[in-house]
Amino acid sequence: MSFSNILVAYDGGSPSMKALDKAIEMVRQNPEAKLTVLFVYSVAAVAVADSVVALPVSVQQEQFDQARELLSAAELRIISLPNARTEFMEGSPGESIVNYANQHQCDLIVVGSRGLGAIREFVMGSVSHYVLQHTLLPLLVVK
């Protein structure tokens, strides 16, 4: 089966790098296909007792800058592909991935099996699991 508009979720972690590698391989086999690398940045917060406290602005800015650097590394990996681009969004990763795929008529979503946030994954469920439960599109989970 050939896909023409592939979305890969990317967070800079090893599983997402493998997902990106697989998506690049698929696009190289079908040079007409479009590839979008989506990085969803979410502002970290700290749970204290029964409250959620935002991190200081300086820490948030540092995390934002790190996210941009990670996406820049992905840009370098796709620079030779004619129909490839990156997107940077802020929000809930799972929701943002599903919404982006629907809004941009993607026909395949590629994700890594685990993201960078192990504690968040334990508490809230993994992004790949969220996408699996909320999309009607084909989903490739790369281990």
N, C-alpha and C. Protein backbone atom coordinates (compact mmCIF):
# COMPACT_ATOMS: atom_id res chain seq x y z
N MET A 1 0.84 -1.17 0.00
CA MET A 1 0.00 0.00 0.00
C MET A 1 0.90 1.24 0.00
N SER A 2 0.56 2.18 -0.83
CA SER A 2 1.35 3.40 -0.96
C SER A 2 0.61 4.58 -0.34
N PHE A 3 1.31 5.37 0.45
CA PHE A 3 0.72 6.53 1.11
C PHE A 3 1.26 7.79 0.46
N SER A 4 0.42 8.81 0.38
CA SER A 4 0.83 10.03 -0.31
C SER A 4 1.02 11.23 0.60
N ASN A 5 0.54 11.16 1.84
CA ASN A 5 0.64 12.29 2.76
C ASN A 5 0.90 11.75 4.16
N ILE A 6 2.16 11.61 4.50
CA ILE A 6 2.58 10.94 5.73
C ILE A 6 2.92 11.97 6.80
N LEU A 7 2.37 11.74 7.99
CA LEU A 7 2.67 12.57 9.15
C LEU A 7 3.46 11.74 10.14
N VAL A 8 4.62 12.23 10.55
CA VAL A 8 5.39 11.53 11.57
C VAL A 8 5.48 12.43 12.80
N ALA A 9 5.13 11.86 13.94
CA ALA A 9 5.22 12.57 15.21
C ALA A 9 6.65 12.44 15.71
N TYR A 10 7.23 13.56 16.13
CA TYR A 10 8.65 13.58 16.48
C TYR A 10 8.86 14.36 17.77
N ASP A 11 9.61 13.76 18.70
CA ASP A 11 9.95 14.47 19.93
C ASP A 11 11.45 14.44 20.24
N GLY A 12 12.23 13.90 19.32
CA GLY A 12 13.67 13.86 19.50
C GLY A 12 14.19 12.62 20.21
N GLY A 13 13.30 11.83 20.79
CA GLY A 13 13.70 10.61 21.46
C GLY A 13 14.02 9.50 20.47
N SER A 14 14.68 8.47 20.95
CA SER A 14 15.08 7.37 20.08
C SER A 14 13.92 6.73 19.32
N PRO A 15 12.79 6.43 19.99
CA PRO A 15 11.67 5.85 19.23
C PRO A 15 11.15 6.77 18.12
N SER A 16 11.12 8.08 18.38
CA SER A 16 10.63 8.98 17.33
C SER A 16 11.65 9.12 16.21
N MET A 17 12.94 8.97 16.52
CA MET A 17 13.96 8.97 15.47
C MET A 17 13.78 7.75 14.56
N LYS A 18 13.46 6.61 15.18
CA LYS A 18 13.21 5.40 14.39
C LYS A 18 11.96 5.59 13.53
N ALA A 19 10.95 6.23 14.09
CA ALA A 19 9.72 6.51 13.33
C ALA A 19 10.04 7.42 12.15
N LEU A 20 10.87 8.43 12.38
CA LEU A 20 11.26 9.33 11.30
C LEU A 20 12.05 8.58 10.23
N ASP A 21 12.97 7.71 10.65
CA ASP A 21 13.73 6.91 9.69
C ASP A 21 12.80 6.09 8.81
N LYS A 22 11.79 5.47 9.43
CA LYS A 22 10.85 4.64 8.67
C LYS A 22 10.05 5.50 7.70
N ALA A 23 9.60 6.67 8.14
CA ALA A 23 8.84 7.56 7.26
C ALA A 23 9.70 8.05 6.10
N ILE A 24 10.96 8.36 6.37
CA ILE A 24 11.87 8.79 5.30
C ILE A 24 12.04 7.66 4.29
N GLU A 25 12.22 6.46 4.78
CA GLU A 25 12.36 5.29 3.90
C GLU A 25 11.12 5.14 3.01
N MET A 26 9.95 5.32 3.58
CA MET A 26 8.71 5.19 2.82
C MET A 26 8.60 6.27 1.74
N VAL A 27 9.00 7.48 2.09
CA VAL A 27 8.93 8.59 1.13
C VAL A 27 9.96 8.40 0.02
N ARG A 28 11.11 7.86 0.33
CA ARG A 28 12.11 7.60 -0.71
C ARG A 28 11.62 6.55 -1.70
N GLN A 29 10.79 5.63 -1.23
CA GLN A 29 10.22 4.62 -2.12
C GLN A 29 9.08 5.19 -2.98
N ASN A 30 8.53 6.30 -2.54
CA ASN A 30 7.45 6.97 -3.28
C ASN A 30 7.75 8.47 -3.29
N PRO A 31 8.61 8.93 -4.20
CA PRO A 31 9.07 10.33 -4.21
C PRO A 31 7.96 11.37 -4.36
N GLU A 32 6.78 10.96 -4.79
CA GLU A 32 5.66 11.90 -4.91
C GLU A 32 5.00 12.17 -3.55
N ALA A 33 5.27 11.32 -2.59
CA ALA A 33 4.62 11.44 -1.28
C ALA A 33 5.12 12.68 -0.53
N LYS A 34 4.21 13.25 0.26
CA LYS A 34 4.54 14.36 1.14
C LYS A 34 4.85 13.81 2.52
N LEU A 35 5.79 14.46 3.20
CA LEU A 35 6.15 14.07 4.55
C LEU A 35 6.12 15.31 5.43
N THR A 36 5.41 15.20 6.53
CA THR A 36 5.41 16.27 7.53
C THR A 36 5.91 15.70 8.84
N VAL A 37 6.92 16.36 9.41
CA VAL A 37 7.45 15.99 10.71
C VAL A 37 6.84 16.98 11.71
N LEU A 38 6.05 16.47 12.63
CA LEU A 38 5.33 17.31 13.58
C LEU A 38 5.92 17.17 14.97
N PHE A 39 6.34 18.30 15.52
CA PHE A 39 6.81 18.34 16.90
C PHE A 39 5.76 19.10 17.70
N VAL A 40 5.21 18.44 18.72
CA VAL A 40 4.21 19.09 19.57
C VAL A 40 4.87 19.38 20.91
N TYR A 41 4.96 20.66 21.19
CA TYR A 41 5.56 21.14 22.43
C TYR A 41 4.45 21.34 23.45
N SER A 42 4.63 20.78 24.62
CA SER A 42 3.66 21.02 25.69
C SER A 42 4.40 21.60 26.88
N VAL A 43 3.82 22.64 27.44
CA VAL A 43 4.42 23.32 28.59
C VAL A 43 4.37 22.38 29.78
N ALA A 44 5.53 22.13 30.35
CA ALA A 44 5.61 21.23 31.50
C ALA A 44 5.07 21.93 32.74
N ALA A 45 4.48 21.14 33.60
CA ALA A 45 3.99 21.64 34.88
C ALA A 45 4.38 20.62 35.94
N VAL A 46 4.37 21.05 37.19
CA VAL A 46 4.75 20.18 38.29
C VAL A 46 3.54 20.00 39.19
N ALA A 47 3.24 18.76 39.54
CA ALA A 47 2.14 18.49 40.46
C ALA A 47 2.68 18.57 41.89
N VAL A 48 2.00 19.39 42.68
CA VAL A 48 2.37 19.54 44.09
C VAL A 48 1.09 19.33 44.90
N ALA A 49 1.06 18.27 45.68
CA ALA A 49 -0.14 17.88 46.44
C ALA A 49 -1.30 17.77 45.46
N ASP A 50 -2.37 18.55 45.65
CA ASP A 50 -3.49 18.48 44.72
C ASP A 50 -3.56 19.72 43.85
N SER A 51 -2.39 20.30 43.55
CA SER A 51 -2.31 21.47 42.68
C SER A 51 -1.31 21.21 41.55
N VAL A 52 -1.46 21.96 40.49
CA VAL A 52 -0.50 21.92 39.40
C VAL A 52 0.12 23.30 39.30
N VAL A 53 1.46 23.33 39.34
CA VAL A 53 2.19 24.59 39.34
C VAL A 53 2.99 24.70 38.06
N ALA A 54 2.87 25.83 37.38
CA ALA A 54 3.65 26.06 36.16
C ALA A 54 5.11 26.28 36.53
N LEU A 55 5.99 25.83 35.65
CA LEU A 55 7.42 26.05 35.85
C LEU A 55 7.73 27.52 35.61
N PRO A 56 8.82 28.02 36.19
CA PRO A 56 9.22 29.41 35.95
C PRO A 56 9.40 29.69 34.45
N VAL A 57 9.17 30.92 34.06
CA VAL A 57 9.25 31.31 32.66
C VAL A 57 10.61 30.97 32.08
N SER A 58 11.67 31.16 32.83
CA SER A 58 13.01 30.85 32.32
C SER A 58 13.16 29.37 31.98
N VAL A 59 12.58 28.50 32.80
CA VAL A 59 12.64 27.06 32.54
C VAL A 59 11.78 26.72 31.33
N GLN A 60 10.61 27.33 31.23
CA GLN A 60 9.74 27.11 30.08
C GLN A 60 10.44 27.54 28.79
N GLN A 61 11.14 28.68 28.84
CA GLN A 61 11.85 29.16 27.66
C GLN A 61 12.97 28.19 27.27
N GLU A 62 13.65 27.66 28.27
CA GLU A 62 14.72 26.69 28.01
C GLU A 62 14.15 25.43 27.35
N GLN A 63 13.00 24.95 27.83
CA GLN A 63 12.37 23.78 27.24
C GLN A 63 11.90 24.07 25.82
N PHE A 64 11.36 25.27 25.60
CA PHE A 64 10.92 25.68 24.26
C PHE A 64 12.11 25.70 23.30
N ASP A 65 13.22 26.28 23.75
CA ASP A 65 14.43 26.34 22.92
C ASP A 65 14.95 24.94 22.59
N GLN A 66 14.92 24.04 23.58
CA GLN A 66 15.35 22.66 23.35
C GLN A 66 14.45 21.99 22.31
N ALA A 67 13.16 22.22 22.41
CA ALA A 67 12.22 21.63 21.45
C ALA A 67 12.54 22.12 20.04
N ARG A 68 12.81 23.41 19.89
CA ARG A 68 13.16 23.96 18.58
C ARG A 68 14.44 23.35 18.04
N GLU A 69 15.43 23.13 18.92
CA GLU A 69 16.69 22.50 18.50
C GLU A 69 16.45 21.07 18.02
N LEU A 70 15.60 20.34 18.74
CA LEU A 70 15.30 18.97 18.33
C LEU A 70 14.63 18.95 16.96
N LEU A 71 13.73 19.88 16.72
CA LEU A 71 13.07 19.94 15.42
C LEU A 71 14.06 20.35 14.33
N SER A 72 14.99 21.22 14.66
CA SER A 72 16.02 21.60 13.68
C SER A 72 16.85 20.40 13.25
N ALA A 73 17.12 19.50 14.19
CA ALA A 73 17.86 18.28 13.85
C ALA A 73 17.05 17.43 12.87
N ALA A 74 15.74 17.37 13.07
CA ALA A 74 14.88 16.62 12.14
C ALA A 74 14.87 17.29 10.77
N GLU A 75 14.87 18.62 10.75
CA GLU A 75 14.89 19.35 9.47
C GLU A 75 16.12 18.97 8.64
N LEU A 76 17.25 18.82 9.31
CA LEU A 76 18.47 18.44 8.60
C LEU A 76 18.35 17.04 8.00
N ARG A 77 17.60 16.17 8.66
CA ARG A 77 17.46 14.79 8.17
C ARG A 77 16.54 14.69 6.96
N ILE A 78 15.66 15.68 6.77
CA ILE A 78 14.71 15.59 5.66
C ILE A 78 15.00 16.60 4.55
N ILE A 79 16.09 17.35 4.69
CA ILE A 79 16.38 18.44 3.76
C ILE A 79 16.47 17.99 2.30
N SER A 80 16.87 16.76 2.07
CA SER A 80 17.03 16.27 0.69
C SER A 80 15.72 15.79 0.07
N LEU A 81 14.67 15.72 0.86
CA LEU A 81 13.38 15.24 0.34
C LEU A 81 12.58 16.43 -0.18
N PRO A 82 12.15 16.37 -1.45
CA PRO A 82 11.50 17.54 -2.06
C PRO A 82 10.15 17.93 -1.47
N ASN A 83 9.41 16.97 -0.94
CA ASN A 83 8.07 17.25 -0.43
C ASN A 83 7.98 17.05 1.08
N ALA A 84 9.04 17.43 1.77
CA ALA A 84 9.07 17.24 3.22
C ALA A 84 9.18 18.59 3.92
N ARG A 85 8.54 18.65 5.09
CA ARG A 85 8.60 19.88 5.88
C ARG A 85 8.40 19.54 7.35
N THR A 86 8.65 20.52 8.19
CA THR A 86 8.42 20.35 9.62
C THR A 86 7.35 21.32 10.07
N GLU A 87 6.69 20.94 11.15
CA GLU A 87 5.69 21.79 11.80
C GLU A 87 5.95 21.75 13.30
N PHE A 88 5.70 22.86 13.94
CA PHE A 88 5.89 23.00 15.39
C PHE A 88 4.59 23.51 15.97
N MET A 89 4.04 22.77 16.93
CA MET A 89 2.78 23.16 17.55
C MET A 89 2.92 23.10 19.07
N GLU A 90 2.06 23.84 19.74
CA GLU A 90 1.99 23.75 21.19
C GLU A 90 0.64 23.17 21.56
N GLY A 91 0.64 22.23 22.51
CA GLY A 91 -0.61 21.64 22.96
C GLY A 91 -0.40 20.24 23.47
N SER A 92 -1.50 19.53 23.59
CA SER A 92 -1.47 18.14 24.01
C SER A 92 -0.98 17.31 22.82
N PRO A 93 0.11 16.55 22.99
CA PRO A 93 0.68 15.83 21.85
C PRO A 93 -0.31 14.92 21.11
N GLY A 94 -0.99 14.05 21.82
CA GLY A 94 -1.90 13.12 21.15
C GLY A 94 -3.01 13.84 20.41
N GLU A 95 -3.66 14.77 21.07
CA GLU A 95 -4.74 15.53 20.43
C GLU A 95 -4.23 16.31 19.22
N SER A 96 -3.09 16.94 19.38
CA SER A 96 -2.53 17.75 18.29
C SER A 96 -2.19 16.91 17.07
N ILE A 97 -1.64 15.73 17.30
CA ILE A 97 -1.28 14.84 16.19
C ILE A 97 -2.54 14.43 15.43
N VAL A 98 -3.55 13.99 16.14
CA VAL A 98 -4.79 13.55 15.50
C VAL A 98 -5.45 14.71 14.75
N ASN A 99 -5.54 15.86 15.39
CA ASN A 99 -6.16 17.03 14.75
C ASN A 99 -5.39 17.47 13.51
N TYR A 100 -4.07 17.51 13.62
CA TYR A 100 -3.26 17.92 12.47
C TYR A 100 -3.47 16.96 11.30
N ALA A 101 -3.44 15.68 11.57
CA ALA A 101 -3.61 14.67 10.52
C ALA A 101 -4.96 14.83 9.83
N ASN A 102 -5.99 15.08 10.60
CA ASN A 102 -7.32 15.26 10.02
C ASN A 102 -7.42 16.54 9.21
N GLN A 103 -6.89 17.62 9.74
CA GLN A 103 -6.99 18.92 9.07
C GLN A 103 -6.17 18.99 7.79
N HIS A 104 -5.12 18.19 7.68
CA HIS A 104 -4.23 18.25 6.52
C HIS A 104 -4.34 17.02 5.62
N GLN A 105 -5.42 16.29 5.75
CA GLN A 105 -5.71 15.13 4.90
C GLN A 105 -4.55 14.13 4.81
N CYS A 106 -3.90 13.88 5.94
CA CYS A 106 -2.85 12.87 5.96
C CYS A 106 -3.49 11.49 5.77
N ASP A 107 -2.75 10.58 5.17
CA ASP A 107 -3.30 9.24 4.99
C ASP A 107 -2.53 8.17 5.78
N LEU A 108 -1.53 8.61 6.54
CA LEU A 108 -0.79 7.71 7.43
C LEU A 108 -0.15 8.54 8.53
N ILE A 109 -0.23 8.03 9.75
CA ILE A 109 0.47 8.63 10.89
C ILE A 109 1.53 7.62 11.33
N VAL A 110 2.75 8.11 11.53
CA VAL A 110 3.84 7.27 12.00
C VAL A 110 4.31 7.82 13.35
N VAL A 111 4.37 6.97 14.36
CA VAL A 111 4.80 7.38 15.70
C VAL A 111 5.77 6.36 16.25
N GLY A 112 6.59 6.81 17.19
CA GLY A 112 7.43 5.89 17.94
C GLY A 112 6.60 5.21 19.02
N SER A 113 7.08 4.08 19.48
CA SER A 113 6.31 3.32 20.47
C SER A 113 6.28 3.99 21.83
N ARG A 114 7.25 4.83 22.12
CA ARG A 114 7.30 5.54 23.41
C ARG A 114 7.88 6.91 23.16
N GLY A 115 7.44 7.87 23.97
CA GLY A 115 7.97 9.22 23.86
C GLY A 115 9.01 9.49 24.92
N LEU A 116 9.35 10.76 25.08
CA LEU A 116 10.36 11.14 26.06
C LEU A 116 9.83 11.16 27.48
N GLY A 117 8.54 11.33 27.67
CA GLY A 117 7.99 11.53 29.01
C GLY A 117 7.51 10.26 29.67
N ALA A 118 8.40 9.51 30.31
CA ALA A 118 8.04 8.23 30.91
C ALA A 118 7.05 8.39 32.06
N ILE A 119 7.25 9.39 32.91
CA ILE A 119 6.33 9.60 34.03
C ILE A 119 4.98 10.04 33.51
N ARG A 120 4.99 10.99 32.58
CA ARG A 120 3.73 11.46 32.01
C ARG A 120 3.01 10.31 31.31
N GLU A 121 3.77 9.45 30.63
CA GLU A 121 3.17 8.31 29.95
C GLU A 121 2.48 7.40 30.95
N PHE A 122 3.12 7.17 32.10
CA PHE A 122 2.55 6.31 33.13
C PHE A 122 1.25 6.92 33.67
N VAL A 123 1.26 8.21 33.90
CA VAL A 123 0.11 8.87 34.50
C VAL A 123 -1.02 9.08 33.49
N MET A 124 -0.70 9.49 32.29
CA MET A 124 -1.72 9.93 31.34
C MET A 124 -1.94 8.96 30.17
N GLY A 125 -1.10 7.96 30.02
CA GLY A 125 -1.20 7.08 28.86
C GLY A 125 -0.28 7.59 27.78
N SER A 126 0.20 6.70 26.96
CA SER A 126 1.17 7.09 25.94
C SER A 126 0.52 7.83 24.79
N VAL A 127 1.30 8.65 24.12
CA VAL A 127 0.83 9.40 22.96
C VAL A 127 0.42 8.42 21.86
N SER A 128 1.24 7.40 21.63
CA SER A 128 0.90 6.44 20.58
C SER A 128 -0.43 5.74 20.88
N HIS A 129 -0.67 5.43 22.13
CA HIS A 129 -1.93 4.81 22.51
C HIS A 129 -3.09 5.78 22.30
N TYR A 130 -2.91 7.04 22.65
CA TYR A 130 -3.96 8.04 22.43
C TYR A 130 -4.29 8.14 20.94
N VAL A 131 -3.25 8.24 20.11
CA VAL A 131 -3.48 8.37 18.67
C VAL A 131 -4.21 7.13 18.15
N LEU A 132 -3.79 5.96 18.58
CA LEU A 132 -4.44 4.72 18.16
C LEU A 132 -5.94 4.74 18.50
N GLN A 133 -6.27 5.23 19.68
CA GLN A 133 -7.66 5.23 20.12
C GLN A 133 -8.51 6.32 19.47
N HIS A 134 -7.88 7.38 18.92
CA HIS A 134 -8.64 8.54 18.46
C HIS A 134 -8.54 8.86 16.97
N THR A 135 -7.82 8.07 16.22
CA THR A 135 -7.74 8.34 14.79
C THR A 135 -8.43 7.22 14.00
N LEU A 136 -8.94 7.60 12.86
CA LEU A 136 -9.50 6.61 11.92
C LEU A 136 -8.49 6.28 10.84
N LEU A 137 -7.37 7.00 10.84
CA LEU A 137 -6.34 6.82 9.83
C LEU A 137 -5.46 5.61 10.15
N PRO A 138 -4.80 5.06 9.14
CA PRO A 138 -3.80 4.04 9.42
C PRO A 138 -2.69 4.62 10.31
N LEU A 139 -2.24 3.82 11.24
CA LEU A 139 -1.21 4.24 12.19
C LEU A 139 -0.11 3.21 12.19
N LEU A 140 1.14 3.67 12.00
CA LEU A 140 2.29 2.80 12.07
C LEU A 140 3.06 3.16 13.33
N VAL A 141 3.14 2.20 14.27
CA VAL A 141 3.88 2.41 15.51
C VAL A 141 5.21 1.68 15.35
N VAL A 142 6.30 2.44 15.43
CA VAL A 142 7.63 1.90 15.18
C VAL A 142 8.31 1.65 16.53
N LYS A 143 8.86 0.44 16.70
CA LYS A 143 9.58 0.09 17.94
C LYS A 143 11.06 0.25 17.75
